[in-house]
Structures are given as structure tokens and as C-alpha cells.
Coordinates of C-alpha atoms and ligand atoms in Angstrom, one line a residue:
M1 CA 136.3 -36.0 26.1
C2 CA 137.2 -34.1 29.4
G3 CA 138.0 -36.1 32.2
I4 CA 135.8 -36.1 35.5
F5 CA 136.9 -37.4 38.8
A6 CA 136.0 -37.2 42.5
Y7 CA 136.5 -38.6 45.7
H8 CA 134.2 -38.6 48.6
G9 CA 135.8 -40.8 51.4
P10 CA 137.9 -41.1 54.8
K11 CA 141.4 -40.7 53.4
K12 CA 142.9 -37.2 54.3
N13 CA 144.4 -36.7 50.9
A14 CA 141.3 -36.2 48.7
P15 CA 142.8 -33.7 46.5
E16 CA 146.1 -35.7 45.6
M17 CA 144.0 -38.9 44.8
V18 CA 142.0 -36.5 42.6
I19 CA 145.3 -35.3 40.9
E20 CA 146.4 -38.9 40.4
G21 CA 143.1 -39.8 38.9
L22 CA 143.0 -36.9 36.3
K23 CA 146.5 -38.2 35.3
R24 CA 144.9 -41.6 34.5
L25 CA 142.0 -39.9 32.5
E26 CA 144.3 -37.4 30.7
Y27 CA 143.7 -39.1 27.3
R28 CA 140.2 -37.6 27.6
G29 CA 141.2 -34.3 27.6
Y30 CA 144.5 -32.0 28.2
D31 CA 143.8 -28.4 27.3
S32 CA 143.8 -27.5 31.0
W33 CA 142.8 -29.2 34.1
G34 CA 141.6 -28.2 37.7
V35 CA 140.6 -29.4 41.0
A36 CA 138.3 -28.3 44.0
Y37 CA 138.2 -29.2 47.5
K38 CA 135.7 -28.8 50.4
K39 CA 137.6 -27.5 53.7
G40 CA 136.8 -25.4 56.8
G41 CA 133.4 -24.6 55.2
E42 CA 134.6 -23.1 51.9
I43 CA 135.5 -24.8 48.4
H44 CA 138.7 -24.0 47.4
V45 CA 140.0 -24.1 43.6
H46 CA 143.4 -24.6 41.9
K47 CA 143.6 -24.7 38.0
E48 CA 146.0 -24.7 35.7
V49 CA 146.5 -24.5 31.8
G50 CA 148.0 -27.4 29.9
K51 CA 148.6 -31.0 30.5
I52 CA 148.5 -32.3 34.2
G53 CA 151.5 -34.6 33.3
D54 CA 154.1 -34.7 36.2
F55 CA 152.3 -32.2 38.4
D56 CA 153.4 -32.7 41.8
S57 CA 150.2 -32.7 44.2
K58 CA 152.7 -30.8 46.8
N59 CA 152.7 -27.7 44.4
L60 CA 148.8 -27.6 44.9
N61 CA 148.0 -24.0 45.9
F62 CA 144.5 -23.3 46.9
G63 CA 145.5 -19.4 47.2
S64 CA 145.0 -17.2 50.0
S65 CA 143.0 -19.7 52.1
N66 CA 146.3 -21.3 52.8
I67 CA 144.6 -24.8 53.7
S68 CA 147.1 -27.4 54.5
L69 CA 146.4 -31.0 53.0
G70 CA 146.3 -33.8 55.3
E71 CA 144.7 -31.9 58.2
V72 CA 141.8 -34.1 59.6
E73 CA 138.7 -31.9 59.8
D74 CA 135.8 -33.4 58.4
Q75 CA 134.8 -37.0 59.0
Y76 CA 134.8 -37.5 55.3
E77 CA 137.1 -35.5 52.4
I78 CA 135.4 -34.3 49.1
S79 CA 137.3 -33.3 46.1
M80 CA 136.8 -33.2 42.3
G81 CA 138.6 -32.6 39.1
H82 CA 138.5 -32.0 35.3
S83 CA 141.1 -32.5 32.7
R84 CA 139.5 -30.3 29.6
W85 CA 139.1 -30.7 25.9
A86 CA 138.0 -27.4 25.3
T87 CA 134.5 -26.7 23.4
H88 CA 133.2 -23.0 24.6
G89 CA 135.8 -20.7 25.0
K90 CA 139.9 -20.6 24.5
V91 CA 142.3 -22.6 26.2
T92 CA 142.5 -20.0 29.3
E93 CA 142.8 -20.6 33.2
E94 CA 139.5 -18.7 33.2
N95 CA 137.8 -21.3 30.9
A96 CA 139.5 -24.1 33.0
H97 CA 136.9 -26.3 35.4
P98 CA 136.1 -26.3 38.1
H99 CA 133.9 -23.3 37.6
F100 CA 132.4 -21.0 40.5
T101 CA 129.6 -18.6 41.0
E102 CA 131.0 -15.2 42.0
D103 CA 129.6 -15.9 45.4
K104 CA 131.7 -19.2 45.7
N105 CA 128.8 -20.7 46.7
I106 CA 128.5 -23.3 43.8
V107 CA 131.2 -25.1 42.2
I108 CA 130.9 -27.5 39.3
V109 CA 132.8 -29.7 36.5
H110 CA 131.3 -30.6 33.5
N111 CA 131.6 -32.8 30.5
G112 CA 129.4 -32.2 27.5
I113 CA 127.7 -29.4 25.7
F114 CA 125.1 -27.2 27.1
A115 CA 123.2 -26.2 23.6
N116 CA 121.1 -23.5 24.7
Y117 CA 123.6 -22.0 27.2
L118 CA 123.3 -18.4 25.7
E119 CA 119.5 -18.0 26.2
V120 CA 120.2 -19.1 29.9
K121 CA 122.9 -16.8 30.3
K122 CA 121.4 -13.7 29.0
E123 CA 118.2 -14.8 31.5
L124 CA 120.8 -14.9 34.3
E125 CA 122.8 -11.7 33.2
A126 CA 119.4 -9.8 33.2
K127 CA 118.9 -11.0 36.9
G128 CA 122.6 -9.6 37.9
S129 CA 125.0 -12.8 37.4
K130 CA 128.3 -11.9 36.3
F131 CA 130.3 -14.4 34.3
E132 CA 134.0 -14.8 34.2
S133 CA 134.5 -17.4 31.7
D134 CA 133.4 -17.8 28.1
T135 CA 132.0 -21.4 29.0
D136 CA 128.8 -23.0 29.0
T137 CA 129.7 -24.6 32.1
E138 CA 129.7 -21.6 34.0
V139 CA 126.3 -21.0 33.1
I140 CA 125.2 -24.2 34.8
A141 CA 126.8 -23.4 38.2
H142 CA 125.0 -19.9 38.1
L143 CA 121.5 -21.7 36.9
I144 CA 121.9 -23.8 40.0
N145 CA 122.7 -21.4 42.0
D146 CA 119.7 -19.3 40.8
Y147 CA 117.4 -22.3 41.6
C148 CA 119.1 -22.9 45.2
K149 CA 117.4 -19.2 46.2
K150 CA 113.8 -21.2 46.3
H151 CA 114.9 -24.7 46.4
S152 CA 117.2 -27.0 48.0
F153 CA 120.2 -28.0 46.3
E154 CA 119.2 -31.2 45.5
E155 CA 116.2 -29.8 44.0
A156 CA 118.2 -27.0 42.1
V157 CA 120.5 -29.5 40.2
D158 CA 117.6 -31.5 39.3
K159 CA 115.7 -28.2 37.7
T160 CA 118.9 -27.5 36.1
C161 CA 119.4 -30.6 34.5
K162 CA 116.0 -30.3 33.0
R163 CA 116.8 -27.1 31.4
I164 CA 120.0 -28.0 29.8
E165 CA 119.6 -28.9 25.9
G166 CA 122.5 -31.5 25.1
R167 CA 124.7 -34.0 26.3
Y168 CA 126.4 -33.4 29.7
A169 CA 128.1 -35.0 32.7
I170 CA 128.1 -32.8 35.7
L171 CA 129.6 -32.8 39.3
V172 CA 128.5 -30.0 41.6
M173 CA 129.7 -29.0 45.1
K174 CA 128.0 -26.4 47.6
K175 CA 129.7 -24.3 50.1
D176 CA 127.7 -25.2 53.4
R177 CA 126.9 -29.0 52.2
S178 CA 129.4 -31.9 52.5
C179 CA 128.0 -33.5 49.7
I180 CA 128.7 -33.9 46.4
I181 CA 126.0 -34.5 43.5
A182 CA 126.4 -35.8 39.9
A183 CA 124.0 -36.0 37.1
R184 CA 124.2 -37.3 33.5
K185 CA 122.6 -37.2 30.2
G186 CA 124.6 -38.5 27.1
S187 CA 128.2 -38.2 28.8
P188 CA 129.5 -41.1 30.7
L189 CA 129.8 -41.3 34.9
I190 CA 130.7 -44.1 36.7
I191 CA 130.7 -44.6 40.5
G192 CA 133.6 -46.5 42.1
V193 CA 132.5 -48.2 45.3
G194 CA 135.6 -47.9 47.7
K195 CA 136.9 -50.4 50.2
E196 CA 136.2 -48.0 53.1
E197 CA 132.9 -46.9 54.8
N198 CA 131.2 -44.2 52.5
E199 CA 134.3 -44.4 50.2
F200 CA 133.1 -43.3 46.5
F201 CA 134.8 -42.3 43.6
I202 CA 133.1 -40.8 40.2
A203 CA 134.9 -40.7 37.1
S204 CA 134.4 -40.3 33.4
D205 CA 136.0 -43.7 32.8
I206 CA 136.9 -46.8 34.8
P207 CA 140.6 -46.7 34.7
A208 CA 140.7 -43.6 37.1
F209 CA 139.8 -45.3 40.1
L210 CA 141.2 -49.1 39.4
P211 CA 143.9 -48.9 41.7
Y212 CA 141.3 -48.6 44.4
T213 CA 138.4 -50.6 43.5
N214 CA 136.9 -52.7 40.6
Q215 CA 133.1 -52.4 42.2
V216 CA 131.2 -50.1 40.2
N217 CA 127.6 -48.6 39.7
Y218 CA 126.9 -47.2 36.2
L219 CA 124.9 -43.9 36.2
D220 CA 122.2 -44.0 33.1
D221 CA 120.8 -40.9 31.3
N222 CA 118.6 -38.8 33.3
Q223 CA 119.9 -40.4 36.7
L224 CA 121.3 -38.2 39.6
V225 CA 123.5 -39.6 42.4
Q226 CA 124.1 -37.9 45.8
I227 CA 127.0 -38.8 47.9
D228 CA 127.4 -37.8 51.7
K229 CA 128.2 -39.1 55.1
T230 CA 125.2 -41.3 55.2
G231 CA 126.2 -42.9 51.8
I232 CA 124.9 -43.0 48.2
K233 CA 121.5 -42.4 46.9
F234 CA 120.5 -42.7 43.3
F235 CA 117.6 -40.7 41.6
D236 CA 115.7 -41.1 38.5
M237 CA 115.0 -37.3 37.2
E238 CA 112.1 -38.3 35.0
T239 CA 110.2 -40.0 38.0
N240 CA 111.9 -38.0 40.6
K241 CA 112.0 -41.1 42.7
E242 CA 115.1 -43.0 44.4
I243 CA 115.8 -46.0 42.6
E244 CA 118.3 -49.0 43.4
K245 CA 121.7 -49.8 41.7
R246 CA 123.3 -53.1 41.1
T247 CA 127.0 -53.0 42.5
I248 CA 129.1 -54.7 39.3
E249 CA 132.7 -56.1 39.3
I250 CA 134.8 -55.2 36.2
D251 CA 137.3 -57.6 35.2
W252 CA 140.0 -55.0 34.1
T253 CA 143.2 -55.2 36.1
I254 CA 145.6 -52.0 36.9
E255 CA 148.3 -53.4 35.1
E256 CA 146.2 -53.6 32.0
A257 CA 145.3 -49.8 32.6
E258 CA 149.2 -48.8 33.1
K259 CA 151.9 -48.3 31.0
G260 CA 154.3 -50.4 32.6
D261 CA 158.1 -50.8 31.3
F262 CA 156.6 -49.1 27.9
A263 CA 157.5 -45.5 26.8
H264 CA 154.3 -44.8 25.8
F265 CA 150.6 -46.2 26.2
M266 CA 150.3 -46.3 21.9
I267 CA 153.5 -48.8 21.6
K268 CA 152.3 -51.0 24.5
E269 CA 148.5 -51.2 22.9
I270 CA 150.4 -51.9 19.3
T271 CA 152.3 -54.7 21.1
E272 CA 149.4 -56.1 22.8
Q273 CA 148.0 -57.2 19.5
K274 CA 150.1 -60.6 20.1
S275 CA 147.2 -61.4 22.1
T276 CA 144.2 -59.1 21.7
L277 CA 143.3 -60.7 18.8
T278 CA 143.2 -64.1 20.0
R279 CA 140.9 -63.0 23.0
A280 CA 138.4 -61.0 20.4
I281 CA 138.2 -64.5 18.3
N282 CA 138.1 -66.9 21.2
Q283 CA 134.8 -65.9 22.8
D284 CA 131.3 -67.0 22.9
T285 CA 130.6 -67.8 19.0
N286 CA 126.7 -68.0 19.6
I287 CA 126.6 -64.3 19.6
I288 CA 128.4 -64.2 16.6
E289 CA 126.1 -66.8 15.1
E290 CA 122.9 -64.8 16.5
V291 CA 123.9 -61.2 14.8
A292 CA 125.3 -63.0 11.9
E293 CA 121.7 -64.6 11.5
A294 CA 120.4 -61.3 12.0
I295 CA 122.2 -59.8 9.4
K296 CA 121.1 -62.5 6.9
N297 CA 117.4 -62.0 8.0
A298 CA 117.6 -58.3 8.1
E299 CA 115.9 -56.1 4.9
N300 CA 119.0 -53.8 5.3
T301 CA 122.1 -53.8 7.5
Y302 CA 123.9 -50.3 8.4
F303 CA 127.4 -50.4 9.9
V304 CA 128.1 -47.3 11.8
G305 CA 131.0 -45.9 13.6
C306 CA 133.2 -42.8 13.7
G307 CA 136.8 -42.1 12.8
T308 CA 138.9 -45.1 12.9
A309 CA 135.7 -47.2 13.9
G310 CA 134.0 -46.0 10.9
K311 CA 137.0 -47.0 8.5
V312 CA 136.8 -50.3 10.1
G313 CA 132.7 -50.4 9.3
M314 CA 133.7 -49.6 5.8
V315 CA 136.0 -52.5 5.8
G316 CA 133.1 -54.4 6.8
E317 CA 130.9 -53.5 3.7
Y318 CA 133.9 -55.0 1.6
L319 CA 134.4 -58.2 3.8
F320 CA 130.5 -58.9 3.6
A321 CA 130.7 -58.3 0.0
N322 CA 133.4 -60.6 -0.8
I323 CA 132.9 -63.3 1.8
A324 CA 129.2 -63.4 2.7
K325 CA 128.4 -62.2 -0.8
K326 CA 125.8 -60.1 1.1
H327 CA 125.6 -56.2 0.7
V328 CA 125.7 -54.0 4.0
N329 CA 125.7 -50.2 4.0
F330 CA 128.4 -48.5 5.8
C331 CA 127.5 -44.7 7.3
F332 CA 129.5 -42.6 9.6
G333 CA 127.6 -41.6 12.6
S334 CA 127.6 -38.1 12.2
E335 CA 126.2 -38.6 8.8
F336 CA 123.5 -41.1 9.9
S337 CA 120.4 -38.9 10.2
N338 CA 120.6 -38.8 6.1
Y339 CA 119.1 -42.4 6.0
K340 CA 116.3 -41.8 8.5
H341 CA 113.8 -42.3 5.9
F342 CA 114.9 -46.0 5.0
L343 CA 114.6 -47.0 8.4
N344 CA 112.2 -49.5 9.8
D345 CA 111.9 -52.7 12.3
K346 CA 113.8 -54.9 10.0
T347 CA 116.6 -52.9 9.5
L348 CA 119.6 -53.9 11.9
M349 CA 122.1 -51.4 13.1
V350 CA 125.9 -52.6 13.9
C351 CA 127.7 -50.1 15.3
I352 CA 131.4 -50.1 15.8
S353 CA 133.1 -48.4 19.1
Q354 CA 136.1 -48.5 21.2
S355 CA 134.7 -46.7 24.1
G356 CA 131.0 -47.0 23.3
E357 CA 130.3 -43.5 24.4
T358 CA 131.0 -41.3 21.1
A359 CA 128.1 -39.0 20.7
D360 CA 127.5 -39.2 17.0
T361 CA 127.3 -42.8 17.1
L362 CA 124.9 -42.8 20.2
E363 CA 122.7 -40.4 18.4
A364 CA 122.7 -42.2 15.2
I365 CA 121.4 -45.3 17.6
E366 CA 118.6 -42.6 19.1
I367 CA 117.7 -42.1 15.4
A368 CA 117.6 -45.6 14.6
K369 CA 115.7 -46.7 18.0
E370 CA 112.8 -44.3 17.0
R371 CA 112.0 -46.2 13.9
G372 CA 112.3 -49.7 15.6
V373 CA 115.6 -50.8 14.3
T374 CA 117.4 -53.5 16.0
I375 CA 120.9 -52.5 17.4
V376 CA 124.1 -54.7 17.5
A377 CA 126.9 -52.9 19.3
I378 CA 130.8 -54.1 18.8
V379 CA 132.5 -52.2 21.5
N380 CA 135.3 -52.7 24.0
V381 CA 133.9 -50.9 26.9
E382 CA 131.4 -53.7 27.7
T383 CA 129.6 -51.6 30.3
S384 CA 129.4 -48.4 28.4
T385 CA 126.1 -46.6 27.3
M386 CA 126.2 -48.0 23.9
A387 CA 126.5 -51.6 25.0
R388 CA 123.7 -50.9 27.5
I389 CA 121.2 -49.4 25.1
S390 CA 121.8 -52.1 22.3
D391 CA 119.7 -55.2 21.5
M392 CA 122.7 -57.4 21.3
V393 CA 126.7 -56.9 22.1
I394 CA 129.7 -57.9 20.7
P395 CA 132.9 -57.4 23.0
I396 CA 136.0 -57.4 21.5
K397 CA 137.8 -57.8 24.8
A398 CA 140.7 -55.2 23.8
G399 CA 141.6 -54.5 27.5
P400 CA 141.5 -50.6 28.3
E401 CA 142.7 -48.6 25.6
K402 CA 144.2 -45.4 26.8
A403 CA 146.2 -44.0 23.9
V404 CA 144.2 -41.5 22.1
A405 CA 145.1 -43.1 18.8
S406 CA 143.0 -46.4 18.5
T407 CA 145.1 -49.5 17.5
K408 CA 144.5 -52.8 19.2
A409 CA 140.8 -52.1 19.6
T410 CA 141.1 -51.5 15.7
T411 CA 142.1 -55.0 15.0
S412 CA 140.2 -56.9 17.2
Q413 CA 137.2 -55.0 15.7
L414 CA 138.4 -56.0 12.5
A415 CA 138.6 -59.5 13.4
I416 CA 134.9 -59.9 14.7
L417 CA 133.6 -58.6 11.4
T418 CA 135.7 -60.9 9.7
L419 CA 134.0 -63.6 11.7
L420 CA 130.5 -62.4 11.3
A421 CA 131.2 -62.4 7.6
Y422 CA 132.3 -65.8 7.7
A423 CA 129.4 -66.7 10.0
C424 CA 126.9 -65.1 7.7
D425 CA 128.2 -67.4 4.9
G426 CA 127.7 -70.4 7.1
G427 CA 131.5 -71.0 7.7
I428 CA 132.3 -69.5 11.1
N429 CA 135.0 -72.1 11.8
K430 CA 136.7 -71.5 8.6
G431 CA 136.5 -67.9 9.7
K432 CA 138.1 -68.8 12.9
Q433 CA 141.0 -70.7 11.8
L434 CA 141.8 -68.0 9.5
L435 CA 141.9 -65.5 12.3
I436 CA 143.9 -68.0 14.3
N437 CA 146.5 -68.2 11.7
T438 CA 146.4 -64.3 11.4
A439 CA 147.0 -64.0 15.2
A440 CA 150.0 -66.4 15.3
Q441 CA 151.5 -64.7 12.3
I442 CA 151.1 -61.0 14.3
N443 CA 153.0 -62.8 17.2
D444 CA 155.7 -63.7 14.8
M445 CA 155.8 -60.0 13.0
L446 CA 155.7 -57.9 16.2
N447 CA 159.3 -57.9 17.4
P448 CA 162.1 -55.5 18.1
R449 CA 163.7 -56.2 14.6
Y450 CA 160.4 -55.1 12.7
E451 CA 160.2 -52.0 14.9
E452 CA 163.7 -51.1 14.1
Y453 CA 163.2 -51.8 10.5
I454 CA 160.2 -49.2 10.0
L455 CA 162.2 -47.0 12.0
K456 CA 164.7 -46.4 9.1
I457 CA 161.9 -45.7 6.9
A458 CA 160.3 -43.4 9.5
E459 CA 163.8 -41.6 10.0
K460 CA 163.7 -41.0 6.1
I461 CA 160.4 -39.6 5.9
M462 CA 160.1 -37.9 9.2
H463 CA 160.5 -34.1 7.6
V464 CA 158.3 -34.5 4.5
E465 CA 155.5 -32.2 4.0
S466 CA 152.8 -34.7 2.6
M467 CA 152.4 -38.4 2.2
Y468 CA 149.6 -40.7 0.7
I469 CA 148.6 -44.1 1.0
I470 CA 146.6 -46.4 -1.5
G471 CA 144.9 -49.7 -1.4
R472 CA 142.0 -51.4 -3.3
G473 CA 138.9 -53.6 -1.7
S474 CA 139.0 -54.1 1.8
N475 CA 142.3 -52.3 2.0
Y476 CA 140.9 -49.1 0.6
P477 CA 139.3 -48.2 4.1
I478 CA 142.6 -49.4 5.6
A479 CA 144.5 -46.7 3.3
L480 CA 142.2 -44.1 4.8
E481 CA 142.4 -45.4 8.4
A482 CA 146.4 -45.1 7.8
A483 CA 146.0 -41.8 6.7
I484 CA 144.1 -41.1 10.3
K485 CA 147.0 -42.4 12.0
L486 CA 149.8 -40.7 10.4
Q487 CA 147.9 -37.5 10.5
E488 CA 147.0 -37.5 14.3
L489 CA 150.6 -39.1 15.4
S490 CA 152.9 -37.0 12.9
Y491 CA 151.0 -33.9 12.2
I492 CA 152.1 -34.6 8.4
H493 CA 149.7 -34.0 5.5
A494 CA 148.7 -37.3 4.9
E495 CA 145.7 -39.0 2.5
G496 CA 144.5 -42.1 1.7
F497 CA 143.0 -43.1 -2.0
A498 CA 141.4 -46.0 -3.6
G499 CA 144.2 -47.3 -6.2
G500 CA 142.4 -46.5 -9.0
E501 CA 141.4 -43.0 -8.4
L502 CA 144.6 -41.2 -8.2
K503 CA 144.5 -41.0 -12.2
H504 CA 141.6 -39.0 -11.9
G505 CA 142.7 -36.5 -10.0
P506 CA 145.3 -36.8 -6.8
L507 CA 148.1 -37.8 -9.5
A508 CA 148.9 -34.2 -9.6
L509 CA 150.1 -33.9 -6.2
I510 CA 153.1 -36.5 -6.7
S511 CA 156.2 -34.9 -7.3
E512 CA 160.1 -36.3 -6.9
G513 CA 160.2 -38.0 -3.7
T514 CA 156.5 -37.9 -2.5
P515 CA 156.2 -41.0 -0.2
V516 CA 153.5 -43.2 -1.3
I517 CA 152.6 -46.1 0.8
S518 CA 150.9 -49.0 -1.6
L519 CA 149.0 -52.0 0.3
V520 CA 149.6 -54.8 -1.8
P521 CA 148.1 -58.1 -0.3
N522 CA 148.1 -61.3 -2.4
D523 CA 144.3 -61.0 -3.9
E524 CA 142.2 -60.5 -6.9
N525 CA 143.4 -56.6 -6.7
T526 CA 147.4 -57.2 -6.6
K527 CA 148.0 -56.9 -10.5
E528 CA 145.8 -53.2 -10.6
M529 CA 147.6 -52.1 -7.6
I530 CA 151.0 -52.8 -9.1
S531 CA 150.1 -50.8 -12.1
N532 CA 148.7 -48.1 -10.1
T533 CA 151.8 -48.0 -8.3
I534 CA 153.9 -48.0 -10.9
E535 CA 151.9 -44.8 -12.2
I536 CA 152.8 -43.0 -9.1
K537 CA 156.6 -44.1 -9.3
S538 CA 156.8 -43.0 -12.8
R539 CA 155.7 -39.5 -11.6
G540 CA 158.7 -39.4 -9.2
G541 CA 156.8 -41.1 -6.3
Y542 CA 158.7 -43.1 -3.5
I543 CA 157.1 -46.0 -3.0
I544 CA 156.9 -48.2 0.4
G545 CA 155.3 -51.4 -0.1
I546 CA 153.3 -53.1 2.5
S547 CA 153.0 -56.5 1.1
P548 CA 153.8 -60.2 1.6
E549 CA 155.8 -60.1 -1.6
N550 CA 158.8 -57.7 -2.3
H551 CA 157.7 -56.3 -5.7
E552 CA 159.9 -54.5 -8.0
V553 CA 158.2 -51.3 -8.2
F554 CA 158.9 -50.9 -4.2
D555 CA 161.6 -48.3 -3.1
Y556 CA 161.2 -49.7 0.5
W557 CA 159.4 -52.8 1.4
I558 CA 157.7 -53.4 4.8
S559 CA 156.9 -57.5 4.9
V560 CA 153.6 -58.6 6.1
P561 CA 152.4 -62.2 6.4
D562 CA 150.2 -63.6 3.6
T563 CA 146.7 -63.7 5.2
H564 CA 144.5 -63.5 2.7
E565 CA 140.9 -62.2 3.6
S566 CA 142.4 -60.9 7.0
S567 CA 145.1 -58.5 5.2
P568 CA 143.2 -55.2 6.4
I569 CA 144.5 -56.5 10.0
V570 CA 147.9 -57.3 9.1
N571 CA 148.3 -54.3 6.8
I572 CA 147.3 -51.6 9.5
I573 CA 149.8 -52.9 12.1
P574 CA 152.9 -51.6 10.5
I575 CA 151.6 -48.2 9.7
Q576 CA 150.7 -48.1 13.4
I577 CA 154.3 -48.5 14.3
L578 CA 155.4 -45.9 11.6
A579 CA 152.8 -43.2 13.0
Y580 CA 154.1 -44.0 16.6
Q581 CA 157.7 -43.6 15.5
L582 CA 157.2 -40.6 13.4
A583 CA 155.2 -38.9 16.5
V584 CA 158.6 -39.9 18.5
L585 CA 160.9 -38.5 16.1
R586 CA 159.1 -35.2 15.4
K587 CA 158.8 -35.0 19.2
N588 CA 154.6 -35.2 19.5
D589 CA 153.2 -36.8 22.3
P590 CA 151.8 -40.2 20.5
D591 CA 149.7 -40.7 23.4
K592 CA 147.8 -37.0 23.4
P593 CA 148.0 -35.6 20.0
R594 CA 147.1 -31.9 19.8
N595 CA 143.5 -31.0 19.6
L596 CA 142.4 -34.5 20.1
A597 CA 141.0 -36.6 23.1
K598 CA 139.8 -40.3 23.3
S599 CA 136.1 -40.8 23.8
V600 CA 134.3 -38.0 21.7
T601 CA 131.3 -37.2 23.6
V602 CA 130.2 -34.1 22.0
K603 CA 128.4 -33.9 18.5
Ligands
F6R701 C1 141.5 -42.4 16.0 C2 140.6 -42.8 17.1 C3 139.1 -42.1 16.7 C4 138.1 -42.9 16.8 C5 136.8 -42.3 17.4 C6 135.6 -43.0 17.3 O1 142.8 -43.0 15.8 O2 140.8 -43.4 17.6 O3 139.1 -41.6 15.2 O4 138.2 -44.2 16.3 O5 136.8 -41.1 18.2 O6 135.9 -43.6 19.0 P1 135.2 -44.8 19.6 O7 135.8 -46.0 18.9 O8 135.1 -44.8 21.0 O9 133.5 -44.9 19.4

């Protein structure tokens, strides 16, 4: 949520590099963007409202200062940028980052929330500060500037960080200093170590600098980094001491993080499910066995996640009940604090997250850790905050997921939970075999003919006002997840229900032609699902059946392989395709749904 990218190094086109880096981070926020550039003893800023999209850096305009890019002036160039997902203040140029102080001394970009900013703003206004924007970020810039009156730049940033209540990642530049300072608490910041001397990148996510380097340093909470012509220095803000950092090599490739020949990241990532599932299954089974054992021994286990990852956790509750005959609890990250009285050192928390940076889930972990709970993370970004603060980590190995709507990470997470449920029942090999067969059948299913077949139904329903999805058992959370996918991609009202629940109220919403997607795997719920579907059809509903069988009640049948306990995995894939196609047909951006951003680092 909000993309940050900065460059310090000998290349003489720093702002252009920052623009390209921001484009690779745009999935994190696309309300507005901006770039700051240090040149000629001044800091210059260019900001715009809207997506950075195809912006050509030749059109960069740093105003009256009329500086030309590429002119060699300093030994090293410094530039930083930001793409915004609005929290405080509307989507306007004034509220776009970077934010200056009035005297143009300090400039800052920020990801996160400064919870106590109003109190600090009043204090600064009383001292004479004038604010141009409605953002909490501008207050941080002013606070640093205020501390600079009596302290060094480094001390001023450190003191400011100590006053911020909330989660943040900030990058700061000062007019008379050829350096960049960054600090974080709760929001991600990763340092890319460039190939040239004193060349460094700072970004919210690795894909931003992958074309230049795969060598990284992770900044942890309450740490500050300073980069200048002498190199890089890390500090612990709690002890005020300099610290050493290990450089880690990342195994993501630039091809994985680029669209290639695909029209959008979303369809690329849907297609990648031909191989991602296999990658999730074919990993070290020791960690799966270890976590399964921990679930068996725990007095209480909570599966925790948000949004789609939350729905995966909910599927997990059913998988454990059916396969392992073991009760586990599911809870959304944002609701987890309600369970705090039941947590102790015999509790296990299994967190599910693609990014490993979701604030609500991280906060749930903090609550659990305070009470001695053991934490397991099922994550895609192995080097994320969540992975680093957890006791055990199961990586899902899906590769970079850049479309805002999660697809390949979802099915890989589902595969891991299925495997865990089998392992908990003592049958990990049985689970593995089931998933290997499922992966092979998905490989056959995902082809252009299948997509064309789903396109026909997308064209038929593209103008409807509402649609509904029903499922039972482990496919009930899949109906909820299907609704998320359809809402965020098509902007059509979509809701998921448990098949048996319609007659208790929502059946009143069905009228002639209302599309209802019915998830009907071959399992113990098939008969009831068919009865529920008939009830809808009798009220005029138009039935799109997702099933291995073409049941008579279906008006349109989307065939999926019969994969038994792993039916949630195969059932969500045609809905991902349908949601993608609806977005394209309705001229929505499938990779960047309105009002949303990937990696939600605010509460
Ligand atoms: C929807 C979607 C979101 C995420 C949620 C959690 O398609 O992707 O609902 O699932 O924001 O994100 P992670 O998995 O990164 O914790």
C-alpha cells in the first residue's frame, strides 16, 4: 500500500530510474505519484494525480528551476518517488507525495499512518508552521525540520520517528545534505545493493529494483538507514547504535516480475497456476510435518488472514474438520483481538498471507506474541516481516504476484493447507498424491479454449446489477472468495452465501435472470447443493454451474476436474478467469482495481 522507490548512485538519470521503479510498484497504490530529485543544492519535485502508467520521463518537469537531467554535477545522484494510495486527504496534487516543508529544506515520502498527527500538527502550527496538504505525511516533514533547528539531520529523523504512533516507512532528503535517510516501523522497506560503488536502491517491494540487482538488505522495525557517498550505515533506533546487516540474494527473476506477452499481470498469474501448485507441493515436507505436529499438539489453533487470504483460512477450518477430524478456529486479522483472552503458550497461530506485510495480520501476531503464542506463517514473500517474526515459515513459492487481486498465491495457500490437513491425519503422502493429480488436471484445464468458453458467459452477464455465488462445506468460503474476485474486478455487486442459507433470507434477492454461480463438487453436499440450486432456479435465477458433472438444473455449465478434497482449488480458477474477463469487457483495469492496492499496510 503506497509504493516507495529511491536511488542513490553514480547513474546520471536517477529521476528516470525512479519513475521506472515506481511503475513496477504501481500495484501498491495508484491515486497519484511524485518524484523528488536533489540537484544544484536544491531539491526539485514533480507530482501528478492519477496512475503513473505510461508516463514518459522526458516529460518530467521540475518547474522554474529548469534543471536538465543527465548533467554531471555531483559524484552521486539521489532521487526518490512515491505512488500513493490515499489515506489522509483526497486524491489531489497537494496531497501527492513527496511533501516539502515551506522552506524547501526537508522533503519526505511516506507509507503508513501517523496516528497522532493532528496533535503534532497543532503543536507545529503554534510554532508557525504552515501546511499545504491534508496529509499526515507533511506533518512528519515539518517535525523533522523543527528538530533540525537544534539537532543534526540524523538525530532529527530519529527523534521524529520516536514521536510517530502507528506504522510507517519514510524516506527523507535535506536540501544541504547529499544523503538519503530511511526508517521503518511496520511498513516494508528493502534495500537493493547495486553493482556500482555506493549504488543503492530503497523500495517497498523487491520487483522495483529487480532489473538492477537481486542482492538485498532488509530493514527491520525501528531501524534507520543512511546512504551517502561514503556508503550505507544501519542504526537501531532503540539502542541508538550502528548495526551490521547481512546481504541476502533473492531467487526471484525479472521475467517472473514482468508481464511478458500477457495483456495483464492477472491473466499471467492465473495461467502460472499450471506450475505454481506443483512448486507449492514439491517442497521440503519436514516443515509441513513439523507444523502439522504443532497443530496436533496445540490446545487451540487459529488460522488468521485478511481478504482472500482470510477466505483461504476459512477453507482450512473445513479441510481440518473433514480430513484431519480436528477443530481449528478461523479469524480475520482485523477481528483477532476479540480472542485475546483465549491465548496462551499452548496456542498456535497459523497466519496466511501473500505479501507477509498486511498490517491487520501483523497486528494480530503482535497480540498473540505478547501472550506466548507460537506463530506459523504461510507466506509467498519469504523475506517479509511476517516471515521474519514467525517461529515457523511455510513458503508457498508462487513467485512475485503483482496483480492486486490474488490468484496464484490463493491456490498455492489452499494446497499447503490441504497438505497440512493430510499430514495432521498421518497421511501426508496421500495428500501429496491428491495435489499432484490436481496440479496435472489444472494444467490440462487452463487453455485458450477454456478461457473462450468462460468469455461467452462473461459477455452474457457483463451488464447485470448483481450476482450471487453459493457453495457448501469447504466450497462455502470459496463462494465468499468468488464474490471478492467478482467485486474487485467487475465492480458488479456480488455476494457469496452458504447454499443452505438462501432460504433464510437472500432468496428474496433472486428475480428473473439473476445470475447465480453454483459450486457443485462431487462430495457429501452434492444433493443439497442441487436442491438449493433448484430453489433458486424456480425463482427465475440463471444458473451457472461449476462442477465435474453437467447437472440438469444448470443453464450454463463450466466443467472442472473431479479432485475430491481439493475441489476448492479447482473451483476458484474459472471464477478468477470470469472476473478477469468481466474487468476487460467493462474496461476496468484488471491489475489495478479502483480504490484498492496490493499489500495493505494500514489498519
Ligand atoms: C483480494 C486480495 C486481498 C488480499 C488481502 C491480504 O484479491 O488479494 O483481499 O488477500 O489484502 O493480503 P495478503 O495475502 O498479502 O496478506
